[in-house]
Amino acid sequence: MNNTRLFTLLLSISFLFFLSIVSFTQTMPKDADPALWAKALKIHKKAIIVDGHNDIPSPMVDDDFDLSTNSIGKYHKDGDPFHTDLGRFKSSGITGEFFSIYVGGETWKAGRAMERAMDMIDATYREAEKHPGQLTMCTTAAEIRRAKKTGKVCVLMGIEGGYAIENSLYALRNFYRLGIRYMTLTHNVSHDWADAHRGEVKNNGLSDFGREVVREMNRLGMLVDISHVSVKVMNDVLDVSTAPIIASHSSARGIHDHTRNVPDDVLKRVAKNGGVMMINFYPSFLDARTNKEENERAARLKPQMDALREQFKNDQQAFNEAESKLLDANPIYIADYKRIVDHIDHMKKVAGIDIVGLGSDYDGVPFLPAGMNGMEDLALVTYEMLKRGYTEQEIRKVLGENFLRAFTQAEKVAGNRQISGQGSLKKLAPPKTN
């Protein structure tokens, strides 16, 4: 055996040994460079990774889903695949995960917004208490850093949908006490003090009370989240906020002109604000072709879907299976994981690397980019950034350090204040519900 072949063999053995001892189970892409892949995994393992948005509390409340359940190959009641469980957390390398306390517009209209939020908060604490060896509740940047050292997943909470506070700053303060550390001001429906990214324009952005909500969140140390809101609300928030803001799960409109994404002029303002835009992994938010084909398929198959719903109206599992077969028979183009990094590239070019973070939307989207099945595949993003020439420092910023910087600054803006004693007493009439 010549020296070149011997060196190649030894190098291959060393790569296999390295891959056997790291905690990630993600399979190396077929076209990957083994040395670069090994380097990416090493960076990924060392980094503090913070994911801005995970909708797993919904099935935790609705279906009593336990995170110790192996969710690979399993589906939500609506037919969407699971992306999250304790084993997948370990494989992902995630240190800090924001569990989404999701309250939608329909729940608000039904008069159950605060009740729904409270149920989800309790379910989140329940999972952390059931699995103390793997999970720990966190409310500060320092606690996230400590969790990395202990090897636990730091469970944080963010409200998705400002409907949850039911127009009450008193409620906002109590949600902070319960551990909420960001609030998305709307979901997809405009309400009494903030306009959503689509639908009715009720306030021309933020109302006066909406501006007071932002000021009170700054005072508390609760991050203002501009995902789901209108562009006018994005700019109104930036006019008011004295603390860094976030978009917990939104991508770049300069890559895909979707209302759920953030335009370039706002990205530039967020950079000056010190905030972070956490990129959503949903392919229809990442890519125009995927979005177009998904919408066209939905319209084309609507009569068949309606017939299936009627046929299986008393059997959700049978409907899910029939729906899956129908969709499989009508495939669409699904952008792959590299498209996530296209959005990272764009944000870096427009506003600098310090603005970029990750907000997957795990368990809140019907499918992930091609090549990704769940959170266990997160290392693909690290690999693709490394492949494109990002430095280790830049990669670690995107994975979590940018968010930690913004979170720490928001805590400093709040300072040593009284939660209620110095709180705003401004009021708005309770929401009118159906």
Coordinates of C-alpha atoms in Angstrom, one line a residue:
M1 CA 0.0 0.0 0.0
N2 CA 1.5 3.4 -1.0
N3 CA 1.6 6.4 1.3
T4 CA -1.2 8.2 -0.4
R5 CA -3.6 5.2 -0.1
L6 CA -2.6 4.7 3.6
F7 CA -3.2 8.3 4.4
T8 CA -6.6 8.2 2.8
L9 CA -7.6 5.1 4.7
L10 CA -6.4 6.6 8.0
L11 CA -8.3 9.8 7.3
S12 CA -11.5 7.9 6.5
I13 CA -11.2 5.9 9.8
S14 CA -10.7 9.1 11.8
F15 CA -13.8 10.6 10.2
L16 CA -15.9 7.5 11.1
F17 CA -14.6 7.6 14.6
F18 CA -15.4 11.2 15.0
L19 CA -18.9 10.7 13.7
S20 CA -19.5 7.8 16.1
I21 CA -18.8 9.9 19.2
V22 CA -20.7 13.1 18.5
S23 CA -24.3 13.3 19.7
F24 CA -25.8 14.1 16.3
T25 CA -27.5 11.3 14.3
Q26 CA -28.0 13.3 11.1
T27 CA -26.8 11.4 8.1
M28 CA -24.1 13.1 6.0
P29 CA -25.5 14.3 2.7
K30 CA -24.4 12.2 -0.3
D31 CA -22.7 15.1 -1.9
A32 CA -21.0 16.4 1.3
D33 CA -17.3 16.7 1.7
P34 CA -16.4 14.4 4.7
A35 CA -13.8 16.7 6.2
L36 CA -16.1 19.7 6.0
W37 CA -19.0 17.7 7.4
A38 CA -16.9 16.6 10.4
K39 CA -15.9 20.2 10.9
A40 CA -19.5 21.4 10.7
L41 CA -20.6 18.9 13.3
K42 CA -17.8 20.0 15.6
I43 CA -18.9 23.6 15.3
H44 CA -22.5 22.6 15.8
K45 CA -21.7 20.6 18.9
K46 CA -19.8 23.5 20.5
A47 CA -22.3 26.2 19.7
I48 CA -25.2 27.4 21.8
I49 CA -28.2 26.9 19.5
V50 CA -31.4 28.8 20.1
D51 CA -34.5 28.1 18.1
G52 CA -37.1 30.9 18.1
H53 CA -40.3 29.0 17.5
N54 CA -41.7 25.5 18.1
D55 CA -45.4 24.7 18.1
I56 CA -45.1 21.4 20.0
P57 CA -47.3 22.8 22.9
S58 CA -50.4 22.5 20.7
P59 CA -50.4 18.7 20.6
M60 CA -49.1 18.6 24.2
V61 CA -52.4 20.3 25.2
D62 CA -54.8 18.8 22.6
D63 CA -53.5 15.3 22.4
D64 CA -51.6 14.9 25.7
F65 CA -48.4 14.4 23.6
D66 CA -45.4 13.4 25.8
L67 CA -42.0 14.5 24.6
S68 CA -40.6 11.2 25.6
T69 CA -42.6 9.6 22.8
N70 CA -40.6 8.8 19.7
S71 CA -42.3 11.0 17.2
I72 CA -40.4 9.9 14.0
G73 CA -42.9 8.8 11.5
K74 CA -45.9 10.0 13.6
Y75 CA -48.4 12.7 12.6
H76 CA -50.5 15.3 14.3
K77 CA -54.3 14.9 14.2
D78 CA -54.4 17.3 11.2
G79 CA -52.1 15.0 9.3
D80 CA -48.9 17.1 9.6
P81 CA -45.7 15.2 10.7
F82 CA -44.1 15.6 14.1
H83 CA -40.7 17.2 14.2
T84 CA -40.0 17.2 18.0
D85 CA -39.3 14.8 20.8
L86 CA -36.6 14.3 23.5
G87 CA -34.5 12.1 21.3
R88 CA -34.7 14.5 18.4
F89 CA -33.7 17.4 20.8
K90 CA -30.6 15.5 21.7
S91 CA -29.7 14.9 18.0
S92 CA -30.4 18.5 17.1
G93 CA -27.9 20.1 19.4
I94 CA -30.4 22.8 20.4
T95 CA -29.8 24.4 23.8
G96 CA -32.6 26.9 23.9
E97 CA -36.1 26.2 22.4
F98 CA -39.0 28.7 22.5
F99 CA -42.2 26.7 23.0
S100 CA -44.9 28.6 21.2
I101 CA -47.9 29.6 23.4
Y102 CA -50.0 29.8 20.3
V103 CA -53.4 31.6 20.3
G104 CA -55.0 32.0 16.9
G105 CA -57.5 34.5 15.7
E106 CA -60.4 32.0 15.8
T107 CA -59.7 31.2 19.5
W108 CA -59.7 35.0 20.2
K109 CA -63.0 35.4 18.4
A110 CA -64.5 32.6 20.5
G111 CA -63.5 34.4 23.7
R112 CA -60.9 31.8 24.8
A113 CA -57.6 33.5 24.1
M114 CA -56.3 33.8 27.6
E115 CA -57.7 30.4 28.7
R116 CA -55.9 28.8 25.7
A117 CA -52.6 30.5 26.6
M118 CA -52.8 29.4 30.2
D119 CA -53.5 25.8 29.2
M120 CA -50.4 25.8 27.0
I121 CA -48.2 27.4 29.7
D122 CA -49.2 24.7 32.1
A123 CA -48.6 21.9 29.6
T124 CA -45.1 23.3 29.0
Y125 CA -44.2 23.3 32.7
R126 CA -45.7 19.8 33.0
E127 CA -43.3 18.5 30.3
A128 CA -40.3 20.1 32.0
E129 CA -41.3 18.7 35.4
K130 CA -41.8 15.2 33.9
H131 CA -38.4 15.2 32.3
P132 CA -36.0 17.1 34.6
G133 CA -33.0 15.1 33.4
Q134 CA -33.4 16.5 29.8
L135 CA -35.4 19.8 30.2
T136 CA -35.1 22.9 32.4
M137 CA -37.3 25.9 32.4
C138 CA -35.4 29.1 31.5
T139 CA -36.3 32.8 31.5
T140 CA -32.9 34.6 31.0
A141 CA -29.9 34.6 28.6
A142 CA -27.7 33.5 31.5
E143 CA -29.8 30.4 32.1
I144 CA -29.5 29.4 28.5
R145 CA -25.7 29.6 28.8
R146 CA -25.8 27.5 32.0
A147 CA -28.0 24.9 30.3
K148 CA -25.4 24.4 27.7
K149 CA -22.9 23.5 30.4
T150 CA -25.2 20.9 32.0
G151 CA -26.3 19.4 28.7
K152 CA -30.0 20.1 29.1
V153 CA -32.5 21.7 26.8
C154 CA -33.6 25.1 28.0
V155 CA -37.3 25.5 27.6
L156 CA -38.4 29.1 27.1
M157 CA -41.9 30.4 26.2
G158 CA -43.2 33.0 23.8
I159 CA -46.8 33.9 23.2
E160 CA -47.8 33.7 19.5
G161 CA -50.8 36.1 19.1
G162 CA -51.2 39.2 21.3
Y163 CA -54.9 38.2 21.6
A164 CA -53.8 36.3 24.7
I165 CA -53.6 39.3 26.9
E166 CA -57.2 40.3 26.0
N167 CA -56.3 44.0 25.9
S168 CA -54.9 44.0 29.4
L169 CA -51.5 45.2 30.5
Y170 CA -52.2 43.6 33.9
A171 CA -52.4 40.2 32.1
L172 CA -49.2 41.0 30.1
R173 CA -47.4 41.5 33.4
N174 CA -48.7 38.2 34.8
F175 CA -47.7 36.4 31.7
Y176 CA -44.2 37.7 32.2
R177 CA -44.3 36.3 35.8
L178 CA -45.3 32.9 34.4
G179 CA -42.2 33.0 32.2
I180 CA -43.2 34.5 28.9
R181 CA -40.2 36.2 27.3
Y182 CA -41.5 37.3 23.9
M183 CA -44.9 38.1 22.4
T184 CA -45.9 38.0 18.8
L185 CA -48.2 40.9 18.5
T186 CA -50.7 39.2 16.2
H187 CA -51.2 35.9 14.4
N188 CA -53.0 36.1 11.1
V189 CA -56.0 38.2 12.2
S190 CA -55.9 41.9 13.0
H191 CA -57.3 42.8 16.4
D192 CA -58.0 45.8 18.6
W193 CA -54.5 47.3 18.8
A194 CA -52.3 45.7 16.0
D195 CA -52.8 44.7 12.3
A196 CA -51.7 41.4 11.0
H197 CA -49.8 40.7 7.8
R198 CA -53.0 39.9 5.9
G199 CA -56.7 40.7 6.1
E200 CA -58.4 43.7 7.7
V201 CA -56.5 46.9 8.4
K202 CA -58.0 48.0 11.7
N203 CA -55.4 50.4 13.2
N204 CA -53.2 51.6 10.4
G205 CA -50.4 49.7 12.2
L206 CA -50.3 49.9 16.0
S207 CA -53.0 51.8 17.9
D208 CA -52.0 54.1 20.8
F209 CA -52.7 51.2 23.1
G210 CA -50.5 49.0 20.9
R211 CA -47.7 51.4 21.3
E212 CA -48.2 51.2 25.1
V213 CA -48.0 47.4 24.9
V214 CA -44.6 47.8 23.2
R215 CA -43.4 50.2 25.9
E216 CA -44.6 47.9 28.7
M217 CA -42.9 44.9 27.1
N218 CA -39.6 46.9 26.9
R219 CA -40.0 47.9 30.6
L220 CA -40.6 44.3 31.6
G221 CA -37.8 42.8 29.5
M222 CA -40.2 40.9 27.2
L223 CA -39.1 40.8 23.6
V224 CA -41.4 42.3 21.0
D225 CA -41.9 39.8 18.1
I226 CA -42.8 41.2 14.7
S227 CA -43.5 37.9 12.9
H228 CA -47.1 37.8 11.5
V229 CA -47.6 41.6 11.7
S230 CA -48.1 44.1 8.9
V231 CA -45.1 46.1 7.6
K232 CA -46.7 49.2 9.1
V233 CA -46.7 47.5 12.5
M234 CA -43.1 46.4 12.0
N235 CA -42.1 50.1 11.5
D236 CA -44.3 51.4 14.3
V237 CA -42.7 48.9 16.7
L238 CA -39.2 50.1 15.6
D239 CA -40.4 53.7 16.1
V240 CA -41.3 53.0 19.7
S241 CA -39.0 50.2 21.0
T242 CA -36.0 51.1 23.1
A243 CA -34.9 47.4 23.3
P244 CA -33.9 45.0 20.6
I245 CA -36.8 43.3 18.8
I246 CA -37.1 40.0 17.1
A247 CA -39.0 38.2 14.4
S248 CA -39.2 34.7 16.0
H249 CA -40.0 32.9 12.8
S250 CA -39.9 35.0 9.6
S251 CA -37.7 35.0 6.5
A252 CA -36.4 37.6 4.0
R253 CA -38.9 39.2 1.6
G254 CA -36.1 40.1 -0.7
I255 CA -35.7 36.4 -1.5
H256 CA -39.4 35.5 -1.5
D257 CA -42.0 38.3 -1.6
H258 CA -44.4 36.8 0.9
T259 CA -46.3 38.8 3.5
R260 CA -45.0 36.6 6.3
N261 CA -41.4 37.7 5.4
V262 CA -39.6 40.9 6.4
P263 CA -38.7 43.5 3.8
D264 CA -35.2 44.8 3.3
D265 CA -35.9 48.3 4.7
V266 CA -37.1 46.8 7.9
L267 CA -34.1 44.5 8.1
K268 CA -31.9 47.6 8.0
R269 CA -33.8 49.2 10.8
V270 CA -33.7 46.1 12.9
A271 CA -29.9 46.0 12.5
K272 CA -29.7 49.6 13.9
N273 CA -32.1 48.5 16.7
G274 CA -29.8 45.5 17.7
G275 CA -32.6 43.0 17.0
V276 CA -32.6 39.6 15.4
M277 CA -34.6 38.1 12.5
M278 CA -35.0 34.3 13.1
I279 CA -35.5 32.5 9.8
N280 CA -38.6 30.3 9.3
F281 CA -38.0 26.8 7.7
Y282 CA -41.3 26.5 6.0
P283 CA -40.6 26.0 2.3
S284 CA -43.6 28.1 1.2
F285 CA -42.1 31.0 3.1
L286 CA -38.7 30.3 1.8
D287 CA -39.4 29.8 -1.9
A288 CA -41.7 31.3 -4.5
R289 CA -42.0 28.2 -6.6
T290 CA -42.9 26.0 -3.6
N291 CA -45.5 28.5 -2.5
K292 CA -47.0 28.8 -5.9
E293 CA -47.2 25.1 -6.5
E294 CA -48.6 24.4 -3.0
N295 CA -51.4 27.0 -3.5
E296 CA -52.2 25.7 -7.0
R297 CA -52.4 22.1 -5.7
A298 CA -54.7 23.1 -2.9
A299 CA -57.0 24.9 -5.3
R300 CA -57.0 22.0 -7.8
L301 CA -57.6 19.3 -5.2
K302 CA -60.2 21.2 -3.1
P303 CA -63.2 19.3 -4.4
Q304 CA -61.5 16.0 -3.7
M305 CA -60.4 17.2 -0.2
D306 CA -63.9 18.3 0.6
A307 CA -65.3 14.9 -0.5
L308 CA -62.7 13.2 1.8
R309 CA -63.6 15.4 4.7
E310 CA -67.3 14.4 4.3
Q311 CA -66.5 10.7 3.8
F312 CA -64.3 10.5 6.9
K313 CA -65.9 13.2 9.0
N314 CA -66.0 10.8 12.0
D315 CA -62.6 9.2 11.5
Q316 CA -59.7 11.7 11.5
Q317 CA -57.0 9.1 11.1
A318 CA -58.7 7.7 8.0
F319 CA -59.0 11.2 6.6
N320 CA -55.3 11.9 7.3
E321 CA -54.3 8.7 5.5
A322 CA -56.5 9.4 2.5
E323 CA -55.2 13.0 2.4
S324 CA -51.6 11.8 2.5
K325 CA -52.2 9.4 -0.4
L326 CA -53.9 12.2 -2.5
L327 CA -51.0 14.6 -1.9
D328 CA -48.4 12.0 -2.6
A329 CA -50.1 11.4 -5.9
N330 CA -49.9 15.1 -6.7
P331 CA -46.3 16.0 -5.7
I332 CA -45.0 19.6 -5.8
Y333 CA -41.5 21.1 -5.8
I334 CA -40.2 21.5 -2.3
A335 CA -37.2 23.7 -1.8
D336 CA -34.3 22.0 0.1
Y337 CA -32.5 23.1 3.2
K338 CA -30.0 25.1 1.2
R339 CA -32.8 27.7 0.7
I340 CA -32.6 28.5 4.4
V341 CA -29.0 29.6 3.9
D342 CA -30.1 31.7 0.8
H343 CA -32.1 33.7 3.3
I344 CA -29.2 33.9 5.7
D345 CA -27.0 35.1 2.8
H346 CA -29.5 37.8 1.9
M347 CA -30.0 39.1 5.4
K348 CA -26.2 39.2 5.9
K349 CA -25.8 41.2 2.7
V350 CA -28.6 43.7 3.4
A351 CA -28.1 44.2 7.1
G352 CA -25.1 42.3 8.4
I353 CA -24.5 38.9 10.1
D354 CA -25.5 40.2 13.5
I355 CA -29.2 40.4 12.5
V356 CA -29.6 36.7 11.7
G357 CA -31.0 33.8 13.8
L358 CA -33.1 30.7 13.3
G359 CA -36.8 30.2 14.0
S360 CA -37.7 26.9 12.6
D361 CA -41.5 26.7 13.2
Y362 CA -41.1 23.0 14.0
D363 CA -44.5 21.2 14.5
G364 CA -46.2 24.3 13.1
V365 CA -45.7 23.7 9.4
P366 CA -47.0 20.9 7.1
F367 CA -43.6 20.1 5.7
L368 CA -39.9 21.0 6.1
P369 CA -37.3 21.7 3.3
A370 CA -36.3 18.7 1.3
G371 CA -33.6 16.8 3.2
M372 CA -35.0 17.7 6.6
N373 CA -37.4 15.5 8.5
G374 CA -37.2 17.2 11.9
M375 CA -35.0 19.0 14.4
E376 CA -32.5 16.2 14.2
D377 CA -31.5 17.6 10.8
L378 CA -30.5 21.1 12.0
A379 CA -26.8 20.4 11.4
L380 CA -27.5 20.6 7.7
V381 CA -27.8 24.4 8.1
T382 CA -24.5 24.6 9.8
Y383 CA -22.8 22.5 7.1
E384 CA -24.2 24.6 4.3
M385 CA -23.1 27.8 6.0
L386 CA -19.6 26.4 6.4
K387 CA -19.6 25.2 2.8
R388 CA -20.4 28.7 1.6
G389 CA -17.4 30.2 3.5
Y390 CA -19.0 31.4 6.7
T391 CA -16.5 31.6 9.6
E392 CA -17.1 29.7 12.8
Q393 CA -17.8 32.9 14.6
E394 CA -20.5 33.9 12.0
I395 CA -22.1 30.4 12.2
R396 CA -22.2 30.6 16.0
K397 CA -23.8 34.0 15.8
V398 CA -26.6 32.7 13.6
L399 CA -27.1 29.6 15.6
G400 CA -27.7 31.4 18.9
E401 CA -25.2 34.1 19.9
N402 CA -27.1 36.9 18.0
F403 CA -30.2 36.0 19.9
L404 CA -28.4 35.9 23.2
R405 CA -26.9 39.3 22.6
A406 CA -30.3 40.8 21.8
F407 CA -32.0 39.0 24.8
T408 CA -29.3 40.2 27.2
Q409 CA -29.7 43.8 26.0
A410 CA -33.5 43.6 26.4
E411 CA -32.8 42.5 30.0
K412 CA -30.5 45.5 30.5
V413 CA -33.1 47.9 29.2
A414 CA -35.6 46.5 31.7
G415 CA -33.1 46.8 34.5
N416 CA -34.0 46.4 38.2
R417 CA -37.7 47.4 37.9
Q418 CA -40.8 46.5 39.7
I419 CA -43.0 44.3 37.6
S420 CA -46.3 45.7 38.7
G421 CA -45.5 48.6 41.0
Q422 CA -44.1 50.7 38.1
G423 CA -46.4 49.2 35.5
S424 CA -48.6 51.2 33.0
L425 CA -52.2 51.6 34.1
K426 CA -53.5 52.4 30.6
K427 CA -56.6 50.4 29.7
L428 CA -58.5 49.3 26.6
A429 CA -62.0 47.9 26.6
P430 CA -62.0 44.1 26.7
P431 CA -62.2 42.6 23.2
K432 CA -65.7 42.0 21.7
T433 CA -66.0 38.3 20.9
N434 CA -68.6 36.2 19.2

